[in-house]
Coordinates of C-alpha atoms in Angstrom, one line a residue:
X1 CA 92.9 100.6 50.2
X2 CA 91.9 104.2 50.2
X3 CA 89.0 105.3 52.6
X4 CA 85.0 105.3 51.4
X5 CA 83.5 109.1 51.4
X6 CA 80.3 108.2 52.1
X7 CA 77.2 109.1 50.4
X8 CA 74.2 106.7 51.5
X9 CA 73.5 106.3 55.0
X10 CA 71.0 104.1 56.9
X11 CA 68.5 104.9 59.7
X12 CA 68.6 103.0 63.0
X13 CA 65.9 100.9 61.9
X14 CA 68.6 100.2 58.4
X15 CA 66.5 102.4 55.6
X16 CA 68.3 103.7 53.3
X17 CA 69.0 107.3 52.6
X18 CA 71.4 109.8 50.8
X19 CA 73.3 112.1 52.7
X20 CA 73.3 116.2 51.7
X21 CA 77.1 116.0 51.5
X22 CA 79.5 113.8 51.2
X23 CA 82.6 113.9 54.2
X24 CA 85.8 112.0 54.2
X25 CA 86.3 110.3 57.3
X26 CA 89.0 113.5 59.1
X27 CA 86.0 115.6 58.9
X28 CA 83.4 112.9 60.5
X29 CA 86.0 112.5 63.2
X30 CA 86.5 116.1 63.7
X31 CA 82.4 116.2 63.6
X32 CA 82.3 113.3 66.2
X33 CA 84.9 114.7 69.1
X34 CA 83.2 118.2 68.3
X35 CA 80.1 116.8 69.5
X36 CA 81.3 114.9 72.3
X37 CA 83.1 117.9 73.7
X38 CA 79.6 120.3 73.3
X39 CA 77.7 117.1 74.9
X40 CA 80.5 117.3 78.3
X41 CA 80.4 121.3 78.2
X42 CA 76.7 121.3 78.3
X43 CA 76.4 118.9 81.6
X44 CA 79.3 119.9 83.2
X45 CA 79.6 124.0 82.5
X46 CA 76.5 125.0 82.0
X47 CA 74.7 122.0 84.2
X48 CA 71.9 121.4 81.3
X49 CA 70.0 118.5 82.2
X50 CA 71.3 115.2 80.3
X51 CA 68.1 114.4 78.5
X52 CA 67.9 118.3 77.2
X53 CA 71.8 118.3 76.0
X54 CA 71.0 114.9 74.4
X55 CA 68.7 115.7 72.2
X56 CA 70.1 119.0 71.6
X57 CA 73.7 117.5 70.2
X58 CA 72.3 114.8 68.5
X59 CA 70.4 117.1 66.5
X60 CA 73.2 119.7 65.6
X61 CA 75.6 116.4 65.1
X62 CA 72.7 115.1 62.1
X63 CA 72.5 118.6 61.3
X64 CA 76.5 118.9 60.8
X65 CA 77.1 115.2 59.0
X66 CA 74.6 115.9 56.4
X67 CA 71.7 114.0 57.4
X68 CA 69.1 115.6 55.4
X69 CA 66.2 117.6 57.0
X70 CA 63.4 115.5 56.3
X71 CA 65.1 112.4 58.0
X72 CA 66.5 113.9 61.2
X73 CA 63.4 113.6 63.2
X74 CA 63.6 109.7 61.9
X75 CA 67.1 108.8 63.0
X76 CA 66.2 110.9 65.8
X77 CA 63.6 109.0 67.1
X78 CA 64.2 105.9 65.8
X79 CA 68.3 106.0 68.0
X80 CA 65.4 106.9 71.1
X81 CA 62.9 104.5 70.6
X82 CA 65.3 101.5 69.9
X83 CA 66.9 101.9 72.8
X84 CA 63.9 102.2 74.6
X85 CA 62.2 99.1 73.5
X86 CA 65.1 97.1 75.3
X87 CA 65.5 100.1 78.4
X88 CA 62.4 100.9 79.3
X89 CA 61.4 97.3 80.0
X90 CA 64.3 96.0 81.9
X91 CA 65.0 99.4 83.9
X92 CA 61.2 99.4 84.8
X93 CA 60.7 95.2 85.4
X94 CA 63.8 95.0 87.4
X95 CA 63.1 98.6 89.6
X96 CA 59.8 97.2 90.4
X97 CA 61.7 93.7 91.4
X98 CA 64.4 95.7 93.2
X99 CA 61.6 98.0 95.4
X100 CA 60.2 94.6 96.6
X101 CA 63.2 93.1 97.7
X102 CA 64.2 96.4 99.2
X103 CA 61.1 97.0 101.1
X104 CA 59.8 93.8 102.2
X105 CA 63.3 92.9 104.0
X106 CA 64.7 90.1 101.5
X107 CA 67.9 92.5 100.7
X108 CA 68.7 92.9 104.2
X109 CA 67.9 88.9 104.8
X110 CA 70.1 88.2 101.7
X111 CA 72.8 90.7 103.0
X112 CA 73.1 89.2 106.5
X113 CA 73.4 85.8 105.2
X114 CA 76.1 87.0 102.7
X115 CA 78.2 88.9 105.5
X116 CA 77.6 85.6 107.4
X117 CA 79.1 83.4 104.8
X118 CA 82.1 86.1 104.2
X119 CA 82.3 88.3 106.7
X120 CA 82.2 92.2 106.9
X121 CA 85.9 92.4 104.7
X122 CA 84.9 90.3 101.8
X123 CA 81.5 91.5 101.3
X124 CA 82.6 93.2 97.6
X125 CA 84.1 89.6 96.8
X126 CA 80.8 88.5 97.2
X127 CA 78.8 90.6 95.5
X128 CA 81.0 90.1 92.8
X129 CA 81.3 86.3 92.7
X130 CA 77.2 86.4 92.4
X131 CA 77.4 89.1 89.7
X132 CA 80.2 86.6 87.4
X133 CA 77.5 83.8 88.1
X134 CA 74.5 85.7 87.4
X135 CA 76.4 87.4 84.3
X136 CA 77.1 84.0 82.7
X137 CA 73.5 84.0 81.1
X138 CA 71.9 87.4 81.9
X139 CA 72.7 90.8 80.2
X140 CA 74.5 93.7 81.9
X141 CA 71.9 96.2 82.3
X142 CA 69.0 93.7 83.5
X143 CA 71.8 91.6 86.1
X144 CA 72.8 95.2 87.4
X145 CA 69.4 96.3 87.9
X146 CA 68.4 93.0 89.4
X147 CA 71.3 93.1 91.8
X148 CA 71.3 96.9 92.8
X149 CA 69.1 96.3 96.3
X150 CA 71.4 94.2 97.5
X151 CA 74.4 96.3 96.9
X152 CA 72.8 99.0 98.0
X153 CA 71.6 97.1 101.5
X154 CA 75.1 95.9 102.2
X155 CA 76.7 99.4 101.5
X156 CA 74.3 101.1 103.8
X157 CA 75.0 98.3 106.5
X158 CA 79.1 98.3 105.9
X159 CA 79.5 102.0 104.9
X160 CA 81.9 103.5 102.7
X161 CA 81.4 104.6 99.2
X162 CA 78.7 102.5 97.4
X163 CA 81.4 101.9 94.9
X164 CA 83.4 99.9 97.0
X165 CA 80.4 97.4 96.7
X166 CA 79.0 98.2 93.3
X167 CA 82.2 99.1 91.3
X168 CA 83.1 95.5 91.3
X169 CA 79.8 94.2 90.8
X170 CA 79.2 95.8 87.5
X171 CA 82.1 94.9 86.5
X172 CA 81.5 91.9 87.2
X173 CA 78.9 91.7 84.9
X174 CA 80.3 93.7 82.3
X175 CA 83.2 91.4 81.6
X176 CA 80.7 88.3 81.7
X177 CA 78.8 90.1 78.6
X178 CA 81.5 90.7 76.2
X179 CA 83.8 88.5 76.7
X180 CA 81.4 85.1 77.4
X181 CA 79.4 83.4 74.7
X182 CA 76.3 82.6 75.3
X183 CA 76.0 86.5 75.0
X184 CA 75.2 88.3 71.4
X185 CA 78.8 89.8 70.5
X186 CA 81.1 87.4 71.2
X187 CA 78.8 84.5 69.4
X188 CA 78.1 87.1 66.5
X189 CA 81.8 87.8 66.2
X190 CA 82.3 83.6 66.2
X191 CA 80.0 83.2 63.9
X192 CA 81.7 85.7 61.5
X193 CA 85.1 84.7 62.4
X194 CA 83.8 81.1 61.5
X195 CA 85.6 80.4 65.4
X196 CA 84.5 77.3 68.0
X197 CA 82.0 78.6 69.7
X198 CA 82.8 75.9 72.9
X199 CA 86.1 77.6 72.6
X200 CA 85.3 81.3 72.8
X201 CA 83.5 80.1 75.8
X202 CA 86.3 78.8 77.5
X203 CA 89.1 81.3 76.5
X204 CA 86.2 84.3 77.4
X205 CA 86.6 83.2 81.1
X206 CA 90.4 82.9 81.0
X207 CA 90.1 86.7 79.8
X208 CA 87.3 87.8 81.6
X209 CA 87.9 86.3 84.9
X210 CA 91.9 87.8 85.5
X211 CA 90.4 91.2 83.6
X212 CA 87.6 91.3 86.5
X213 CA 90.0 90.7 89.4
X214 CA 92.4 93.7 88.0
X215 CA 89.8 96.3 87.1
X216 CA 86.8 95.3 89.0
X217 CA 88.2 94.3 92.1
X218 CA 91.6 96.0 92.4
X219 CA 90.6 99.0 90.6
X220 CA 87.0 99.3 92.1
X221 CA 88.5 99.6 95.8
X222 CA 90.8 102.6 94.5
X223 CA 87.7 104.0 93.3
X224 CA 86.0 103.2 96.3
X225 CA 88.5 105.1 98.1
X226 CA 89.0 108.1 96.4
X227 CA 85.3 108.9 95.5
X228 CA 83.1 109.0 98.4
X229 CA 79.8 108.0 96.8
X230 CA 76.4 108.2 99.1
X231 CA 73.8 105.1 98.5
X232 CA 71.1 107.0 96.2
X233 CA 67.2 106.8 97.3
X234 CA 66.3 105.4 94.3
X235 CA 65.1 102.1 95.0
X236 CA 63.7 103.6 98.2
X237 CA 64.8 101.5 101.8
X238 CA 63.3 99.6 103.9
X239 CA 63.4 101.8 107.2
X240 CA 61.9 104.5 105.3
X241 CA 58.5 102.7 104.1
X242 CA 56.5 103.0 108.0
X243 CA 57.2 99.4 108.1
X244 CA 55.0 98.2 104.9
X245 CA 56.0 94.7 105.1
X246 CA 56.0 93.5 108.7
X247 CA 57.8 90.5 108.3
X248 CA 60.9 89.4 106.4
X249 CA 60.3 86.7 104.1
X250 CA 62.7 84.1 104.4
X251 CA 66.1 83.2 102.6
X252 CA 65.6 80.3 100.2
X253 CA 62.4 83.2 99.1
X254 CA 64.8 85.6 98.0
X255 CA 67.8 83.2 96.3
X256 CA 64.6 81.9 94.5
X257 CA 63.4 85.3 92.9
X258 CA 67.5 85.9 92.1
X259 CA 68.0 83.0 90.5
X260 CA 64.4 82.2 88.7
X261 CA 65.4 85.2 85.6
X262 CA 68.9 83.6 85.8
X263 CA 67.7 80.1 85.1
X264 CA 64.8 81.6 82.3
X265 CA 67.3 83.8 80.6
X266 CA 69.7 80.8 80.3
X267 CA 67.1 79.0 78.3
X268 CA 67.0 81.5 75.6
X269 CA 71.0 82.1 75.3
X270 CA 71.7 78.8 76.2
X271 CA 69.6 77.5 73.0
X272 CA 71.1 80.1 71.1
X273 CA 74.6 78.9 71.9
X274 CA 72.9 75.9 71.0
X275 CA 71.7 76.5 68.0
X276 CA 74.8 78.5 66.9
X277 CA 76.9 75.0 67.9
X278 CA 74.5 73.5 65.5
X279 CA 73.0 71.1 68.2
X280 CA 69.2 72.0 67.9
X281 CA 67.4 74.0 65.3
X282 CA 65.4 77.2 66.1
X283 CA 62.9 76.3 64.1
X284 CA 61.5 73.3 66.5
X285 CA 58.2 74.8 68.6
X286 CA 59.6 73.9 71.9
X287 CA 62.7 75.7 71.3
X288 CA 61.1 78.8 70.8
X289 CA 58.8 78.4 73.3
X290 CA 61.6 77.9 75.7
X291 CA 63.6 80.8 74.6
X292 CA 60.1 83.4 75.0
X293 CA 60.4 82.4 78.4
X294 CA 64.2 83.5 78.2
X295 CA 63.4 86.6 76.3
X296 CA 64.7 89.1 79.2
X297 CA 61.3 91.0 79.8
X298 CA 59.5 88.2 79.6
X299 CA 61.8 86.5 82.0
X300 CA 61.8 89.7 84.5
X301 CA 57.9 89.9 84.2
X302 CA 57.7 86.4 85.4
X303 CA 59.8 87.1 88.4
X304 CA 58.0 90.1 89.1
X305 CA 54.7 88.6 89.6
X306 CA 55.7 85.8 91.4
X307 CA 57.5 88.2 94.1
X308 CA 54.3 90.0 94.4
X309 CA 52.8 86.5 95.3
X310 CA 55.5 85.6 97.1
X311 CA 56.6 88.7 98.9
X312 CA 53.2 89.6 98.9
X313 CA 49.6 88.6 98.5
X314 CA 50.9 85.1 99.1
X315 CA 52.5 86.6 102.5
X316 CA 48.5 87.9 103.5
X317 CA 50.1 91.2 102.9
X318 CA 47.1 93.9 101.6
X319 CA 46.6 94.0 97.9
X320 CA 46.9 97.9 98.0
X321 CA 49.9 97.7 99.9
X322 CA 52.0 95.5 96.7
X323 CA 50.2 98.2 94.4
X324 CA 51.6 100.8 95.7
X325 CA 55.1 99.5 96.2
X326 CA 55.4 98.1 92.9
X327 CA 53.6 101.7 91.8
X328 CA 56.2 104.2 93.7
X329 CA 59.2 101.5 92.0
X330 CA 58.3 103.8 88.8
X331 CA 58.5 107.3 89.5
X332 CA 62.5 107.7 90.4
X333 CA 63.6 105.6 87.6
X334 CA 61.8 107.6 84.9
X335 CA 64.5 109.7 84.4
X336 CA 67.0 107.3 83.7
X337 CA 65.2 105.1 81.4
X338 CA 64.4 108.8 79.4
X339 CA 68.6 109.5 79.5
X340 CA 69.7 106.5 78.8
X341 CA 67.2 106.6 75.4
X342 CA 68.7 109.6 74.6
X343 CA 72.2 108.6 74.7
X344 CA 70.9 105.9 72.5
X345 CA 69.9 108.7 70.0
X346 CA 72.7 110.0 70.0
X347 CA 74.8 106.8 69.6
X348 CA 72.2 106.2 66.7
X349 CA 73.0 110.0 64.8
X350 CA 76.7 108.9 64.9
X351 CA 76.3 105.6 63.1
X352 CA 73.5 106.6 60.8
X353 CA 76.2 109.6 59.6
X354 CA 78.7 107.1 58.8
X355 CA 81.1 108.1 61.3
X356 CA 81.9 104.7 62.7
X357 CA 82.2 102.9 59.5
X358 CA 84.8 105.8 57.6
X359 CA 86.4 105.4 60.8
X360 CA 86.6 101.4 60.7
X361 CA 87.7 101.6 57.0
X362 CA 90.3 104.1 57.8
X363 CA 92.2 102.0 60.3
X364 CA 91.9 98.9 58.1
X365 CA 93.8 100.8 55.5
X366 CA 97.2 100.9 57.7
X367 CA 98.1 97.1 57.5
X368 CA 98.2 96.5 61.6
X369 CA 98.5 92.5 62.3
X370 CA 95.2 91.6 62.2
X371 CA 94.2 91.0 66.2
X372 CA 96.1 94.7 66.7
X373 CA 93.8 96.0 63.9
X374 CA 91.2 94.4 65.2
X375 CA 91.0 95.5 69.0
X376 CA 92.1 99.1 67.4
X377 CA 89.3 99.1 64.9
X378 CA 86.2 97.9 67.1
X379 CA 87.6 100.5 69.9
X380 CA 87.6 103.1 67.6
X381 CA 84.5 102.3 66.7
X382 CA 83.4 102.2 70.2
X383 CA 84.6 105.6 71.0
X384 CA 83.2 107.1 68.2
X385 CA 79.2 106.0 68.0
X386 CA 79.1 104.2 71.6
X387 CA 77.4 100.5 71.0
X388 CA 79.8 97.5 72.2
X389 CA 77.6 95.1 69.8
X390 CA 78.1 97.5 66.6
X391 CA 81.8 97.8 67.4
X392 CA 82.6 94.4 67.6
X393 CA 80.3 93.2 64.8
X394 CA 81.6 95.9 62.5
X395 CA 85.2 95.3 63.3
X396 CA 84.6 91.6 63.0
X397 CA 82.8 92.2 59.3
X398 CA 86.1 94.2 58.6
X399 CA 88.6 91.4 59.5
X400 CA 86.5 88.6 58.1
X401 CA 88.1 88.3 55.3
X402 CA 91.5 88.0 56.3
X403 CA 90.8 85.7 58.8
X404 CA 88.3 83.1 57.1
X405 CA 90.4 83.3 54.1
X406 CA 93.7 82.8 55.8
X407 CA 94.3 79.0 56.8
X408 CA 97.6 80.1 58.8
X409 CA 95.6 80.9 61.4
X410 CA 94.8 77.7 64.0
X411 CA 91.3 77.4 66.3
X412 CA 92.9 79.1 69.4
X413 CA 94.3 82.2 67.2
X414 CA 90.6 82.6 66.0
X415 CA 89.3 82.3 68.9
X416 CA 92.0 84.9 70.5
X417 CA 91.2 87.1 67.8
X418 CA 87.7 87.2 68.7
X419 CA 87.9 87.9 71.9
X420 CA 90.7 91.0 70.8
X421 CA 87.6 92.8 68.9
X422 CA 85.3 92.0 71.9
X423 CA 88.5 93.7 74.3
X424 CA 88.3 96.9 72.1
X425 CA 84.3 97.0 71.5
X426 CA 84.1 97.7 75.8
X427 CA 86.6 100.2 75.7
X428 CA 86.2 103.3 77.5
X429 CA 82.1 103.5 77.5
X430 CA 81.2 106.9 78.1
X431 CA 78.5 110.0 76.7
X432 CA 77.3 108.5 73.6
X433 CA 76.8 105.2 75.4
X434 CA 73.3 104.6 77.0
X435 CA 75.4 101.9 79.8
X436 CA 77.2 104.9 80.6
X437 CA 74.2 107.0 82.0
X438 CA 72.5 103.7 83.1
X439 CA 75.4 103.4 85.8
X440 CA 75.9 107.3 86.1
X441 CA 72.1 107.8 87.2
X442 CA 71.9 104.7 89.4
X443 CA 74.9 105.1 91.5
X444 CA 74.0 108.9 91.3
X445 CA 77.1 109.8 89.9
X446 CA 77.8 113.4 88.2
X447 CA 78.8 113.0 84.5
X448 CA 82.2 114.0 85.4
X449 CA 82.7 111.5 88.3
X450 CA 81.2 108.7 86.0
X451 CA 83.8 110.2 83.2
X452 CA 86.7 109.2 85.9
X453 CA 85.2 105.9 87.3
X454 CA 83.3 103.6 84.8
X455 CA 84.8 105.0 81.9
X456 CA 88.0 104.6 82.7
X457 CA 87.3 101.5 84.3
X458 CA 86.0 100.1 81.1
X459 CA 89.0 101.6 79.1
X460 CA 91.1 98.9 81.7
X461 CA 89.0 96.3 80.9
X462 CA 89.4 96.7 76.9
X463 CA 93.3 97.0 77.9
X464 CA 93.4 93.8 80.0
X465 CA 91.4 92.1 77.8
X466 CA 93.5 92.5 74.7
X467 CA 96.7 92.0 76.3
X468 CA 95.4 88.1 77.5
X469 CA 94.0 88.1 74.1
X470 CA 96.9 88.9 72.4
X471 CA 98.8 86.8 74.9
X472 CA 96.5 83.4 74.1
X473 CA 97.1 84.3 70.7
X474 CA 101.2 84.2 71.0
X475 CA 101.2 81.0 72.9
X476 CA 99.2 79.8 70.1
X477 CA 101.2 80.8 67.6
X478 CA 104.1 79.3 68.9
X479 CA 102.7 75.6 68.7

């Protein structure tokens, strides 16, 4: 099988469109590391703001891989604005949510109760054992963003590096969202891979749990260690606010307003993994009903208005007063909802040139067993345009055949197979990844810091994860 030069390319948004010239898949990869290098040398040399060196490679990359003048603009701000449409939401919903935990005292009220329960020494085991709950039904970005006040709280209270608390606590959620149906890759990848879906499930937390304690845990205190990391301003803090709230609201409040987007989220991918399972239809009312509820911003939303009841107008607290808080929650996270959009252009450029797929193809083309090929074809992937979901669904597309055609292979080897692509589709997450400058800007990390922290940490969890993969799949084999 001889790589595809590729002519036709699709937008973001999947219209179809010719390319200016046609490039075989050394040159998109020589296009693709070319771009990534200008993207570092920008930030880190010449210390070009993110959002400016964004949008300044992306368009010399579409510029370079043949994109044709008149569509640029489109891929452009189609990569922007479909990032966005998830981003801006969750970032802005779950700051707001964050400010009034912050300010009114529930982060510190949760915090004390957690260092109470666990003690000062095992307050990162704690953070992180909420984080694998709370990552069982919610996403990455809106479960960080959700649990950022109190990591923040209990690093100002402890001391040390904040990533001693919230190294572990992303990862946390990280490995809960590619490795665990009822999240979008893994049951996309199950549902190519025609694997048990109840399986996935259960082998995704015999990966993702041991991965977590190795990366997250082990790794996250090295980290902590070596890279003193100050707690950023950017939710604001309580003793800085003159006071706004006067009085703490009280414990059961604040588990209430953690666990209410937990519970609504779960209704929309629980249904889904329901659905998939074949034991409801989507097509009943009250399904959908319950899974707008679930929708993530709709969920968050919810939450947010009940905490200003709660936290606020319910507590006799001044009407202005919640304004205002829930107002000033805004203003700091502006500019990372506007980076982390543009690293979604430029993840977008890459994949509307082609790059991933001639990439993909390439790899295919060697003969590698297929869950080797596999974890080295979605990582590639990965690498090369940024999106976990587009890595694992494309290598998953790619190895379909072999797989659904092949009746060698048994229900555990499909299901280890599965979570191999998901294993390479986290690996090393960095510039063309908008996750990448969600955790960068939030922790306020530097790019190059970030490069040496989350980036390698996700590199270890692709690495872990395909070795227990690959492991399952041996035991397996052997049966």
């Amino acid at each position: 099988m001889s790589p595809t030069l590729f002519r036709t390319a699709t937008t973001p948004n999947g219209v179809e469109f010719d390319l200016l010239w046609t490039l075989p898949p050394a040159a998109l990869l020589l296009i693709a590391a070319a771009a990534i290098a200008l993207l570092l040398v920008l930030i880190m040399q010449f210390r070009i703001h993110a959002f400016l060196a964004l949008i300044i490679v992306s368009l010399l990359t579409a510029i370079a891989s043949g994109i044709p003048v008149g569509m640029i603009v489109t891929v452009l701000t189609q990569g922007f604005g479909g990032t966005l449409a998830t981003v801006a939401l969750l970032v802005g919903l779950g700051a707001m949510l964050g400010r009034m935990l912050e300010l009114s005292g529930g982060a510190q009220v949760l915090t004390d109760a957690l260092i109470r329960r666990f003690g000062e020494k095992r307050a990162p085991l704690a953070l992180s054992m909420a984080s694998l709950m709370m990552g069982f039904p919610i996403f990455f970005d809106a479960g960080l963003v959700v649990m950022l006040p109190i990591i923040f709280t209990i690093a100002r209270r402890l001391g040390g590096s904040l990533l001693l608390y919230a190294f572990p606590a992303a990862t946390a959620f990280s490995v809960m969202h590619i490795f665990v149906p009822p999240h979008p890759g893994p049951v996309a990848a199950s549902g190519l891979l025609g694997a048990n879906p109840g399986l996935v499930l259960l082998l995704g937390l015999v990966v993702a749990l041991p991965t977590w304690y190795v990366v997250g845990y082990h790794f996250g205190r090295f980290v902590g260690r070596r890279y003193d990391i100050a707690v950023p301003e950017i939710l604001g803090r309580a003793d800085s606010s003159d006071n706004a709230f006067a009085s703490a609201p009280k414990l059961r409040t604040i588990v209430f307003l953690l666990v209410l987007p937990l519970i609504l989220i779960f209704l929309n991918t629980g249904l889904n993994f329901a659905a998939t399972a074949g034991w409801v239809s989507l097509d009943e009312v009250w399904v959908q009903a319950l899974r707008l509820l679930g929708e993530t911003p709709v969920a968050l939303l919810i939450t947010v208005v009940l905490g200003m009841w709660l936290l606020g107008w319910g507590a006799r607290k001044e009407r202005t007063l919640v304004e205002t808080v829930v107002d000033g929650a805004l203003g700091p996270v502006c500019s990372i909802i506007l980076i982390t959009g543009a690293g979604g252009m430029f993840g977008g450029v890459l994949r509307s040139s082609g790059i991933g797929t001639a990439l993909a193809e390439s790899l295919d083309a060697i003969g590698l067993p297929v869950i080797v090929a596999g974890f080295l074809i979605a990582a590639i992937v990965r690498i090369a345009q940024g999106s976990a979901t587009v890595a694992l669904t494309t290598a998953a597309a790619l190895v379909q055949p072999i797989v659904v055609d092949s009746t060698s292979f048994n229900p555990i080897e499909v299901a280890a197979i599965v979570l191999s692509l998901a294993a390479g589709s986290v690996f090393a997450g960095h510039v063309n990844d908008s996750g990448f400058w969600l955790v960068s800007k939030f922790f306020g990390m530097d790019t190059k810091t970030t490069l040496k922290t989350w980036t390698v940490g996700q590199a270890l969890v692709g690495v872990c994860g395909f070795i227990l993969s690959l492991a399952i799949f041996l035991i397996a084999s052997a049966f």
